[in-house]
């Protein structure tokens, strides 16, 4: 038990935590865009799976990681268009369409994997880039400044998303549409257009979340690679109160618990691995119970918009 | 934000010709023609459901007409969405405000506009421009405040600024005064006058005839979707307008005082906190007898709302007692109060009194669905309920295609009537009625007033809270004036003039004004 608290292990846990936060951040920030506009997209996990597979497969075939990322973004966009079509244009129940999208993604990624690849193989993923000078600081350097590009990008996404939502005309439209679509509509803002945009942007980020998993974190693909990570990302949006900074806190909390759990297994700490794997999920439930901030919730969340009601 | 140079191109004349608009089961507009010119106020009158909002929503691009034409300065226009109407120079203040409460005033104004620093917002510049407009038109508002913090009057100013900011030259105001206090109405009229002087053309919708006669240059009347006529406001009398609107005469009521019974509702030393954390009720004492209507007058925000909520059981009081027929109900729940014979007509009827997705019939039976006459054992007796619904629709002349229409498709005033019908159909011992005729047309106002007087005759003690001083003065046997959470004075019918009541509302007790007058 003592070795768990040695400096080296703590550094290791924290380094992993930063790395593991990457897919959470991409997916949850993306979901925050969709939800801010009033659409709950429960299909995140499915989009991540397809994104993860496509990125993996393109890398396997071409070795070109940039092409892989682009492909993952593209399938994210396509699945986002599908989700928007069902929930915005056809006004279907959002929760059900999201679950449908998830199952579709789960099935499609497994099928393609079996058809095109068959066995688990590893690929050469994104290399660690050590930031000059900063990366040499003892401990700090290892924890924060020796990561691959997707990890840096995920953390950079947080301030960019904040800026976008709080400081731009588009962010204002997204929030208004999520809070009072009739008001936005009465000022000539196209509610449907804004929702399509937000859902698609979120889905592209979900695709990238999947790609980060298969090309930067584990460098492989297997069936149901995400193991429900996308659903935790949805929960993180509630946890973070629809704010990128809140999501960052939540993502780090979860990734730290996850990293801790992994290291416990590595070090052979005597605790059932099932219990260890349950930890982050238990935390999800606990966090949601204590942290939901109903006040900030977009008032039109989950409500299709139709003009012409008094 | 690129601010449209104040009215870059001013509209001289808007015409709507032969407008037809159908909804399932309703012909909302039937070949309606109106015109509005720069610099004038056109008042649009008509009963609830006559089609006023529908007509204006077409001018603002929210609905597409099924027939007819919209002309701006003689040019035919087709508006696919409000964006087109805004671009053409039309603005609209809606019957139900269109604001995002979680955003600031400046953000609400900037919403949907291009910024000068696209894609970045330029809220400082927006705020500056808002202040300029506020200055020019007398619309005091803080651009940095969040909309949820604002009073109704302030929210309305934001709505007007939104339209002006977009360079609207023709502005539609759909029942802008329904939710305002008399003082706020005066302020609004000052602003509207300034707008017409600046060359704006205004369409003004209201059910209050004295307002219409005070502000408008021309008056057009709609009935059942058809244009009944349009005439200059000069020389028109109230009776002319009522006849055009309702098709019959509606005489003001003049109820006689009745022999009152024992004290029914007794309030003593009542204190309570308001929403903003300050004390809203600071020791209210009031007794209402059986067969008596006590009107509560006051500038809004002086505790009237909190008083109603305390009596209804929706707000905890911090001190004092409430008694109903001698029984202490201070701690009683909503249901216990109802069982004890109390009825409550909430002020925010849309929010607290109705379910938008439910049908007319379902809303009518929200409370009494389990009453013996509407059930067969554990089953609902739909035939009885439907029959009763038809009866109510007829009595209150509610304009609805049928009992199964979802109420979100009803006009604003008709939803109000429906809730009034539900609450007035019982015979309570005590009735708390908050703003019972807000947004309701003349005919229905008369009907509701008659029902209130009928209940009084049957022995009900009625507390009437209203911002309409005429309504209070007509119906009340005694008038209690509230000021800063206390009752500053109680006057009997005819004991005080409007001016004296007005002074009491401003915090000056009756004795003082009398002393001054005699000095
Ligand atoms: N979206 C809609 N769907 C179906 N029917 C509608 C819709 N909007 C309005 N109506 C119907 O059209 C008629 C006219 O409604 P409108 O709202 O224009 O009345 P109004 O004159 O503004 O009344 P009020 O004074 O009560 O506001 C009503 O009978 C109403 O039920
Ligand atoms: Mg209306």
Coordinates of C-alpha atoms in Angstrom, one line a residue, chain A residues 183 186-187, chain B residues 2-9 11 60 82 85-94 98-99 105-106 108-111 113 126 129-130 133-134 137 139 155-174 191-192 195 200-203:
Chain A
X183 CA -37.4 34.8 -28.5
X186 CA -38.7 36.4 -33.1
X187 CA -35.5 38.2 -33.8
Chain B
X2 CA -23.5 47.5 -36.8
X3 CA -26.2 49.8 -35.6
X4 CA -28.6 50.6 -38.4
X5 CA -28.2 54.4 -38.7
X6 CA -31.3 55.4 -36.8
X7 CA -34.0 54.6 -39.4
X8 CA -31.9 54.6 -42.5
X9 CA -35.0 54.4 -44.7
X11 CA -41.4 53.6 -44.0
X60 CA -44.0 40.5 -38.5
X82 CA -39.2 37.7 -38.8
X85 CA -39.8 41.8 -41.6
X86 CA -37.1 43.3 -39.4
X87 CA -35.0 44.0 -42.5
X88 CA -38.0 45.8 -44.0
X89 CA -38.3 48.0 -40.9
X90 CA -41.0 46.3 -38.9
X91 CA -40.7 45.7 -35.1
X92 CA -43.0 43.9 -32.7
X93 CA -43.5 43.9 -29.0
X94 CA -45.3 40.6 -28.3
X98 CA -39.7 37.4 -26.0
X99 CA -36.7 37.7 -23.8
X105 CA -30.2 43.3 -21.5
X106 CA -27.3 44.1 -23.9
X108 CA -30.8 40.3 -25.5
X109 CA -30.6 43.3 -27.7
X110 CA -27.5 42.1 -29.6
X111 CA -29.0 38.7 -30.2
X113 CA -27.3 41.0 -35.1
X126 CA -24.3 47.8 -27.8
X129 CA -26.1 52.6 -28.2
X130 CA -28.8 51.3 -25.8
X133 CA -31.8 55.2 -27.3
X134 CA -32.9 55.1 -23.7
X137 CA -37.0 57.9 -26.0
X139 CA -36.6 54.3 -21.7
X155 CA -38.7 44.1 -19.5
X156 CA -41.1 45.9 -21.7
X157 CA -38.7 48.8 -22.2
X158 CA -36.1 46.2 -23.2
X159 CA -38.5 44.9 -25.8
X160 CA -39.0 48.4 -27.2
X161 CA -35.3 49.1 -27.3
X162 CA -34.8 45.8 -29.2
X163 CA -37.1 47.0 -31.9
X164 CA -35.7 50.5 -32.0
X165 CA -32.1 49.2 -32.1
X166 CA -32.9 47.3 -35.2
X167 CA -34.1 50.4 -36.9
X168 CA -37.8 49.5 -36.9
X169 CA -39.9 52.3 -38.2
X170 CA -43.3 50.6 -37.9
X171 CA -43.7 49.1 -34.4
X172 CA -46.5 46.8 -33.3
X173 CA -47.3 46.7 -29.6
X174 CA -49.5 43.7 -28.8
X191 CA -42.3 57.2 -25.0
X192 CA -44.9 56.3 -27.7
X195 CA -41.8 57.7 -31.2
X200 CA -42.5 56.0 -36.3
X201 CA -45.8 54.5 -37.1
X202 CA -47.4 52.4 -34.3
X203 CA -50.0 49.7 -34.1

